[in-house]
Short mmCIF file of C-alpha atoms in Angstrom, two decimals:
data_model
loop_
_atom_site.label_atom_id
_atom_site.label_comp_id
_atom_site.label_asym_id
_atom_site.label_seq_id
_atom_site.Cartn_x
_atom_site.Cartn_y
_atom_site.Cartn_z
CA UNK A 242 0.00 0.00 0.00
CA UNK A 243 2.82 2.44 0.82
CA UNK A 244 4.01 2.39 -2.79
CA UNK A 245 0.67 3.88 -3.87
CA UNK A 246 0.43 6.50 -1.13
CA UNK A 247 2.69 8.84 -3.05
CA UNK A 248 0.58 8.29 -6.18
CA UNK A 249 -2.85 8.96 -4.67
CA UNK A 250 -2.00 11.37 -1.84
CA UNK A 251 -3.93 14.62 -2.43
CA UNK A 252 -5.27 13.23 -5.72
CA UNK A 253 -8.70 13.95 -7.16
CA UNK A 254 -10.16 10.65 -8.37
CA UNK A 255 -13.33 9.66 -10.24
CA UNK A 256 -14.62 6.11 -9.75
CA UNK A 257 -17.51 5.22 -12.07
CA UNK A 258 -19.36 2.28 -10.54
CA UNK A 259 -17.72 3.10 -7.23
CA UNK A 260 -20.59 1.88 -5.04
CA UNK A 261 -20.30 -1.64 -6.40
CA UNK A 262 -18.45 -4.58 -4.95
CA UNK A 263 -15.07 -3.88 -6.54
CA UNK A 264 -15.57 -0.13 -6.76
CA UNK A 265 -16.32 0.38 -3.07
CA UNK A 266 -13.27 -1.63 -2.07
CA UNK A 267 -11.16 0.43 -4.45
CA UNK A 268 -12.58 3.68 -3.01
CA UNK A 269 -11.62 2.60 0.50
CA UNK A 270 -8.05 1.83 -0.52
CA UNK A 271 -7.64 5.10 -2.42
CA UNK A 272 -8.92 7.01 0.60
CA UNK A 273 -6.44 5.15 2.79
CA UNK A 274 -3.68 6.48 0.55
CA UNK A 275 -4.66 10.07 1.35
CA UNK A 276 -6.70 11.12 -1.68
CA UNK A 277 -8.10 14.62 -1.49
CA UNK A 278 -11.45 13.68 -3.02
CA UNK A 279 -13.07 10.62 -4.57
CA UNK A 280 -16.09 11.36 -6.73
CA UNK A 281 -18.26 8.26 -7.13
CA UNK A 282 -20.87 7.97 -9.86
CA UNK A 283 -23.14 4.93 -9.62
CA UNK A 284 -26.75 4.31 -10.64
CA UNK A 285 -27.04 1.53 -8.03
CA UNK A 286 -28.12 -0.96 -10.67
CA UNK A 287 -26.06 -3.66 -8.96
CA UNK A 288 -24.91 -1.84 -5.83
CA UNK A 289 -26.13 -0.46 -2.52
CA UNK A 290 -25.43 3.00 -1.14
CA UNK A 291 -24.27 1.41 2.14
CA UNK A 292 -21.20 0.05 0.35
CA UNK A 293 -19.60 3.48 0.33
CA UNK A 294 -17.59 4.64 3.34
CA UNK A 295 -18.91 7.52 5.43
CA UNK A 296 -16.07 9.90 4.62
CA UNK A 297 -16.32 13.64 3.85
CA UNK A 298 -13.88 13.17 0.98
CA UNK A 299 -16.40 10.99 -0.90
CA UNK A 300 -18.73 12.87 -3.25
CA UNK A 301 -21.52 10.61 -4.48
CA UNK A 302 -23.74 11.10 -7.54
CA UNK A 303 -26.54 8.55 -7.90
CA UNK A 304 -26.97 8.41 -11.65
CA UNK A 305 -25.60 6.75 -14.76
CA UNK A 306 -22.43 8.20 -16.21
CA UNK A 307 -24.30 8.26 -19.54
CA UNK A 308 -26.47 11.14 -18.33
CA UNK A 309 -25.37 14.38 -19.96
CA UNK A 310 -26.02 16.41 -16.81
CA UNK A 311 -23.58 14.17 -14.96
CA UNK A 312 -20.88 14.38 -17.60
CA UNK A 313 -21.28 18.12 -18.04
CA UNK A 314 -20.46 18.77 -14.39
CA UNK A 315 -16.98 17.31 -14.83
CA UNK A 316 -14.17 19.71 -15.52
CA UNK A 317 -10.55 18.89 -16.22
CA UNK A 318 -9.81 18.33 -12.54
CA UNK A 319 -9.22 14.59 -12.17
CA UNK A 320 -5.83 12.98 -11.71
CA UNK A 321 -7.16 9.45 -12.16
CA UNK A 322 -10.38 7.91 -13.47
CA UNK A 323 -11.50 4.32 -12.96
CA UNK A 324 -14.30 3.10 -15.23
CA UNK A 325 -15.86 0.12 -13.41
CA UNK A 326 -19.51 0.55 -14.45
CA UNK A 327 -20.90 -2.63 -15.97
CA UNK A 328 -24.07 -4.59 -16.62
CA UNK A 329 -23.29 -7.67 -14.60
CA UNK A 330 -23.11 -10.26 -16.07
CA UNK A 331 -23.50 -12.91 -18.77
CA UNK A 332 -27.03 -14.11 -18.05
CA UNK A 333 -28.45 -10.63 -17.51
CA UNK A 334 -26.97 -9.54 -20.82
CA UNK A 335 -28.45 -12.53 -22.66
CA UNK A 336 -31.85 -11.70 -21.17
CA UNK A 337 -31.64 -8.00 -22.12
CA UNK A 338 -28.92 -7.09 -24.65
CA UNK A 339 -30.21 -3.51 -24.96
CA UNK A 340 -29.82 -2.92 -21.24
CA UNK A 341 -26.36 -4.42 -21.45
CA UNK A 342 -25.44 -1.95 -24.18
CA UNK A 343 -26.88 0.97 -22.22
CA UNK A 344 -25.06 0.07 -19.01
CA UNK A 345 -21.89 -1.56 -20.30
CA UNK A 346 -20.79 -0.18 -23.68
CA UNK A 347 -22.32 3.29 -23.65
CA UNK A 348 -20.88 4.45 -20.30
CA UNK A 349 -17.33 3.86 -21.52
CA UNK A 350 -17.89 5.61 -24.84
CA UNK A 351 -19.60 8.67 -23.36
CA UNK A 352 -17.00 9.00 -20.61
CA UNK A 353 -14.14 8.84 -23.11
CA UNK A 354 -15.83 11.40 -25.31
CA UNK A 355 -16.14 13.76 -22.35
CA UNK A 356 -12.53 13.47 -21.19
CA UNK A 357 -10.80 13.31 -24.58
CA UNK A 358 -9.40 16.85 -24.25
CA UNK A 359 -8.58 16.74 -20.53
CA UNK A 360 -4.97 17.68 -19.80
CA UNK A 361 -4.63 16.94 -16.08
CA UNK A 362 -5.65 13.28 -16.37
CA UNK A 363 -2.71 10.94 -15.70
CA UNK A 364 -4.50 7.62 -16.29
CA UNK A 365 -7.96 6.28 -17.01
CA UNK A 366 -8.21 2.62 -15.99
CA UNK A 367 -10.88 0.50 -17.68
CA UNK A 368 -12.17 -2.74 -16.17
CA UNK A 369 -12.13 -5.36 -18.87
CA UNK A 370 -12.88 -9.08 -18.63
CA UNK A 371 -10.52 -11.99 -19.07
CA UNK A 372 -13.33 -14.13 -20.51
CA UNK A 373 -13.30 -12.06 -23.72
CA UNK A 374 -9.85 -13.26 -24.72
CA UNK A 375 -9.60 -16.68 -23.08
CA UNK A 376 -9.75 -19.75 -25.27
CA UNK A 377 -13.10 -21.54 -25.15
CA UNK A 378 -12.14 -25.05 -24.11
CA UNK A 379 -13.19 -27.84 -21.79
CA UNK A 380 -9.84 -29.55 -22.36
CA UNK A 381 -6.63 -28.50 -20.59
CA UNK A 382 -6.42 -24.72 -20.17
CA UNK A 383 -3.31 -22.67 -20.79
CA UNK A 384 -2.70 -19.42 -18.95
CA UNK A 385 -4.34 -16.63 -20.93
CA UNK A 386 -1.81 -13.94 -21.85
CA UNK A 387 -2.56 -10.33 -22.81
CA UNK A 388 -3.19 -11.13 -26.46
CA UNK A 389 -5.05 -8.68 -28.68
CA UNK A 390 -6.36 -11.48 -30.88
CA UNK A 391 -10.10 -12.00 -30.48
CA UNK A 392 -12.29 -14.81 -31.74
CA UNK A 393 -15.47 -13.28 -33.12
CA UNK A 394 -17.12 -16.72 -33.25
CA UNK A 395 -16.81 -17.66 -29.60
CA UNK A 396 -18.34 -14.81 -27.63
CA UNK A 397 -20.73 -16.31 -25.05
CA UNK A 398 -22.86 -13.27 -24.38
CA UNK A 399 -23.51 -9.59 -25.04
CA UNK A 400 -21.65 -8.95 -21.78
CA UNK A 401 -18.44 -10.43 -23.21
CA UNK A 402 -18.89 -8.40 -26.37
CA UNK A 403 -19.56 -5.20 -24.44
CA UNK A 404 -16.42 -5.60 -22.36
CA UNK A 405 -14.25 -5.99 -25.44
CA UNK A 406 -16.01 -3.07 -27.16
CA UNK A 407 -14.88 -0.98 -24.19
CA UNK A 408 -11.31 -2.04 -24.92
CA UNK A 409 -11.73 -1.06 -28.57
CA UNK A 410 -12.90 2.41 -27.52
CA UNK A 411 -10.03 2.77 -25.05
CA UNK A 412 -7.54 1.97 -27.81
CA UNK A 413 -9.23 4.34 -30.23
CA UNK A 414 -9.34 7.30 -27.84
CA UNK A 415 -5.73 6.68 -26.84
CA UNK A 416 -4.50 6.68 -30.44
CA UNK A 417 -6.83 9.40 -31.74
CA UNK A 418 -6.94 11.79 -28.79
CA UNK A 419 -4.13 10.71 -26.46
CA UNK A 420 -6.44 9.70 -23.60
CA UNK A 421 -4.07 7.76 -21.27
CA UNK A 422 -6.18 4.61 -21.04
CA UNK A 423 -4.94 1.46 -19.33
CA UNK A 424 -7.03 -1.70 -19.65
CA UNK A 425 -7.26 -4.13 -16.73
CA UNK A 426 -8.61 -7.59 -17.55
CA UNK A 427 -10.33 -9.02 -14.49
CA UNK A 428 -10.52 -12.66 -13.59
CA UNK A 429 -13.20 -13.91 -11.16
CA UNK A 430 -13.22 -11.51 -8.22
CA UNK A 431 -14.55 -12.56 -4.82
CA UNK A 432 -14.41 -11.25 -1.28
CA UNK A 433 -16.16 -9.15 1.40
CA UNK A 434 -18.68 -6.63 0.15
CA UNK A 435 -20.29 -8.68 -2.60
CA UNK A 436 -23.93 -8.57 -1.57
CA UNK A 437 -26.35 -11.09 -3.07
CA UNK A 438 -29.34 -9.23 -4.46
CA UNK A 439 -27.67 -5.82 -4.37
CA UNK A 440 -29.30 -3.27 -6.65
CA UNK A 441 -32.23 -3.58 -9.00
CA UNK A 442 -34.05 -6.59 -10.40
CA UNK A 443 -32.90 -7.37 -13.95
CA UNK A 444 -35.28 -10.09 -15.01
CA UNK A 445 -33.50 -13.36 -14.22
CA UNK A 446 -32.52 -15.31 -11.09
CA UNK A 447 -28.94 -14.22 -11.85
CA UNK A 448 -29.95 -10.85 -10.41
CA UNK A 449 -29.58 -12.49 -7.02
CA UNK A 450 -27.42 -15.55 -7.68
CA UNK A 451 -25.21 -13.80 -10.18
CA UNK A 452 -21.78 -14.88 -8.93
CA UNK A 453 -20.60 -18.27 -7.86
CA UNK A 454 -18.61 -17.46 -4.72
CA UNK A 455 -21.18 -15.46 -2.71
CA UNK A 456 -23.90 -17.88 -3.82
CA UNK A 457 -21.93 -20.91 -2.67
CA UNK A 458 -20.96 -19.29 0.63
CA UNK A 459 -24.52 -18.18 1.42
CA UNK A 460 -26.00 -21.58 0.59
CA UNK A 461 -23.24 -23.42 2.43
CA UNK A 462 -23.79 -21.35 5.59
CA UNK A 463 -27.48 -22.29 5.39
CA UNK A 464 -26.67 -25.98 4.99
CA UNK A 465 -27.96 -26.12 1.43
CA UNK A 466 -26.67 -28.17 -1.50
CA UNK A 467 -24.34 -26.16 -3.72
CA UNK A 468 -25.55 -26.19 -7.37
CA UNK A 469 -22.68 -27.30 -9.63
CA UNK A 470 -23.22 -27.51 -13.40
CA UNK A 471 -21.61 -29.97 -15.80
CA UNK A 472 -19.84 -31.89 -13.05
CA UNK A 473 -17.99 -28.75 -11.97
CA UNK A 474 -15.28 -29.28 -14.60
CA UNK A 475 -15.19 -25.62 -15.64
CA UNK A 476 -12.29 -23.73 -14.08
CA UNK A 477 -11.65 -20.12 -13.16
CA UNK A 478 -8.96 -17.88 -11.76
CA UNK A 479 -10.30 -16.53 -8.46
CA UNK A 480 -8.77 -13.29 -7.19
CA UNK A 481 -9.50 -11.65 -3.84
CA UNK A 482 -11.09 -8.20 -3.98
CA UNK A 483 -8.32 -6.43 -2.05
CA UNK A 484 -5.88 -7.74 -4.62
CA UNK A 485 -8.00 -6.56 -7.56
CA UNK A 486 -8.17 -3.09 -5.99
CA UNK A 487 -4.39 -3.04 -5.60
CA UNK A 488 -4.09 -4.24 -9.19
CA UNK A 489 -6.24 -1.36 -10.41
CA UNK A 490 -4.11 1.06 -8.44
CA UNK A 491 -0.98 -0.52 -9.96
CA UNK A 492 -2.46 0.06 -13.42
CA UNK A 493 -2.97 3.72 -12.55
CA UNK A 494 0.49 4.08 -11.03
CA UNK A 495 2.63 1.99 -13.36
CA UNK A 496 0.56 0.98 -16.38
CA UNK A 497 1.62 2.10 -19.85
CA UNK A 498 -1.09 4.15 -21.61
CA UNK A 499 -2.61 2.16 -24.44
CA UNK A 500 -1.63 -1.17 -22.91
CA UNK A 501 -3.51 -4.02 -21.20
CA UNK A 502 -2.77 -6.14 -18.12
CA UNK A 503 -4.28 -9.24 -16.56
CA UNK A 504 -5.27 -8.90 -12.93
CA UNK A 505 -5.11 -12.56 -11.99
CA UNK A 506 -3.94 -15.00 -9.35
CA UNK A 507 -2.53 -17.37 -11.95
CA UNK A 508 -4.14 -20.30 -10.10
CA UNK A 509 -6.67 -22.52 -11.89
CA UNK A 510 -9.49 -23.89 -9.70
CA UNK A 511 -12.38 -25.98 -10.95
CA UNK A 512 -15.87 -25.02 -9.82
CA UNK A 513 -16.16 -28.39 -8.09
CA UNK A 514 -12.92 -27.78 -6.17
CA UNK A 515 -14.15 -24.31 -5.22
CA UNK A 516 -17.46 -25.69 -3.96
CA UNK A 517 -15.72 -28.41 -1.96
CA UNK A 518 -13.31 -25.92 -0.38
CA UNK A 519 -16.16 -23.62 0.64
CA UNK A 520 -18.12 -26.49 2.16
CA UNK A 521 -15.00 -27.62 4.03
CA UNK A 522 -14.33 -24.14 5.45
CA UNK A 523 -17.98 -23.60 6.39
CA UNK A 524 -18.52 -27.13 7.69
CA UNK A 525 -21.46 -27.87 5.38
CA UNK A 526 -22.08 -31.61 5.12
CA UNK A 527 -24.89 -31.42 2.54
CA UNK A 528 -23.90 -33.20 -0.69
CA UNK A 529 -23.34 -31.10 -3.80
CA UNK A 530 -26.25 -30.87 -6.25
CA UNK A 531 -25.01 -31.69 -9.73
CA UNK A 532 -26.85 -29.83 -12.48
CA UNK A 533 -26.76 -30.13 -16.31
CA UNK A 534 -24.46 -28.01 -18.44
CA UNK A 535 -25.87 -24.62 -19.35
CA UNK A 536 -26.70 -24.45 -23.08
CA UNK A 537 -25.23 -21.00 -23.63
CA UNK A 538 -22.00 -21.47 -21.72
CA UNK A 539 -18.89 -22.35 -23.73
CA UNK A 540 -16.38 -20.71 -21.39
CA UNK A 541 -14.99 -24.00 -20.11
CA UNK A 542 -11.63 -23.75 -18.41
CA UNK A 543 -9.51 -20.64 -18.02
CA UNK A 544 -7.02 -18.82 -15.85
CA UNK A 545 -4.85 -15.78 -16.37
CA UNK A 546 -1.13 -15.33 -16.85
CA UNK A 547 0.45 -13.10 -14.20
CA UNK A 548 3.82 -12.57 -15.88
CA UNK A 549 3.23 -9.21 -17.57
CA UNK A 550 1.54 -7.60 -14.56
CA UNK A 551 4.33 -8.79 -12.29
CA UNK A 552 7.03 -7.56 -14.66
CA UNK A 553 5.57 -4.21 -15.70
CA UNK A 554 3.22 -3.23 -12.86
CA UNK A 555 4.99 -4.87 -9.96
CA UNK A 556 1.65 -6.48 -9.11
CA UNK A 557 1.05 -9.91 -7.65
CA UNK A 558 -1.70 -11.24 -5.40
CA UNK A 559 -1.22 -11.14 -1.64
CA UNK A 560 -4.13 -13.34 -0.51
CA UNK A 561 -4.39 -17.04 -1.28
CA UNK A 562 -7.70 -18.81 -1.84
CA UNK A 563 -8.07 -20.36 1.61
CA UNK A 564 -7.39 -17.13 3.50
CA UNK A 565 -9.53 -15.11 1.10
CA UNK A 566 -12.47 -17.48 1.46
CA UNK A 567 -12.14 -17.56 5.25
CA UNK A 568 -12.35 -13.76 5.34
CA UNK A 569 -15.29 -13.76 2.93
CA UNK A 570 -17.17 -16.43 4.89
CA UNK A 571 -16.74 -14.47 8.11
CA UNK A 572 -17.87 -11.24 6.44
CA UNK A 573 -20.94 -13.05 5.09
CA UNK A 574 -21.83 -14.40 8.54
CA UNK A 575 -21.43 -10.93 10.03
CA UNK A 576 -23.61 -9.32 7.36
CA UNK A 577 -26.36 -11.92 6.88
CA UNK A 578 -29.22 -9.55 7.88
CA UNK A 579 -28.16 -7.02 5.24
CA UNK A 580 -27.65 -9.70 2.59
CA UNK A 581 -31.02 -11.26 3.31
CA UNK A 582 -32.76 -7.87 3.07
CA UNK A 583 -31.23 -7.43 -0.37
CA UNK A 584 -32.30 -10.91 -1.46
CA UNK A 585 -35.79 -10.33 -0.09
CA UNK A 586 -36.36 -7.24 -2.23
CA UNK A 587 -36.39 -9.53 -5.28
CA UNK A 588 -38.28 -12.45 -3.73
CA UNK A 589 -41.54 -11.96 -5.60
CA UNK A 590 -39.86 -11.57 -8.98
CA UNK A 591 -37.53 -14.48 -8.29
CA UNK A 592 -40.41 -16.78 -7.39
CA UNK A 593 -42.37 -15.77 -10.50
CA UNK A 594 -39.50 -16.21 -12.93
CA UNK A 595 -37.81 -19.29 -11.56
CA UNK A 596 -39.48 -20.75 -8.48
CA UNK A 597 -37.38 -23.85 -7.95
CA UNK A 598 -33.92 -23.63 -9.51
CA UNK A 599 -31.17 -21.17 -8.82
CA UNK A 600 -28.83 -20.22 -11.63
CA UNK A 601 -25.21 -19.43 -10.84
CA UNK A 602 -22.96 -17.34 -13.06
CA UNK A 603 -19.24 -17.96 -13.20
#
């Protein structure tokens, strides 16, 4: 953390999507480095206002960054911008591609258009997705490197397409206007602060059960069977939220404008292994519920290469899976009333759309 204190001390920072799971953790770490002000813009589509710290240096605007009145209030006063707004995630985007475009692609484009002539801006960090570039395979996975080659045939969802469109726009505005964009490709982030049911209903059970780790932890704590599709053979690279925040800060501090970096642990874990580890740490004895493969999902196995980020950013993860899960399990236990209030706000819609089966996104 000390290496970033000199970068963010007295800085003026904009975090778009800053009330979300990753964004709120990033805000807290930037504040801890002595930032002068952190302006958060978030429409609370998948976030709760309570995520943000009660700090006089935080200025919060509840709106989409696509609103002209929001953009027009910004002058050339920011040292760093983090664009984390997204329409999470695959299943929501399949259900409503237009909403995905409005909340995933358009925010990046309109923000870049607004800041293209800013002179003070040192870096704008964009949150990309490792799934856009990873090979679609259920065979042995190789560590995904920061390739710029993209398979147009193998995109699983509008979400994956939107995230790569954001990278296209970042490259274009860097080359055309000199906007100092740095692209950060996320792997599967988990950790304290990811609230099941946070934000607004988006039409599918994935509104609540949208990510595998908080879903598994919540169900395991309640002694339920963890739903595992396709035998749990799919694999992911799970990275703790504090590490992803530090990775984003490393991109801002050390990233080369116009370039891209994986934020990854470099460790491949199958979904079955992840479920078993969570049950072991929680003490849940209920057998796993094996579900069929999802028709739309071709993501298979993937994990990210850490070599470039280590070499050029000086970034590597600090929290291993067991410690990260233990912290997340404890946070979930401590915050069950809040989590259950957020789940409950969608109960009627959830029952109407899908009364018996939960759907987990990974």
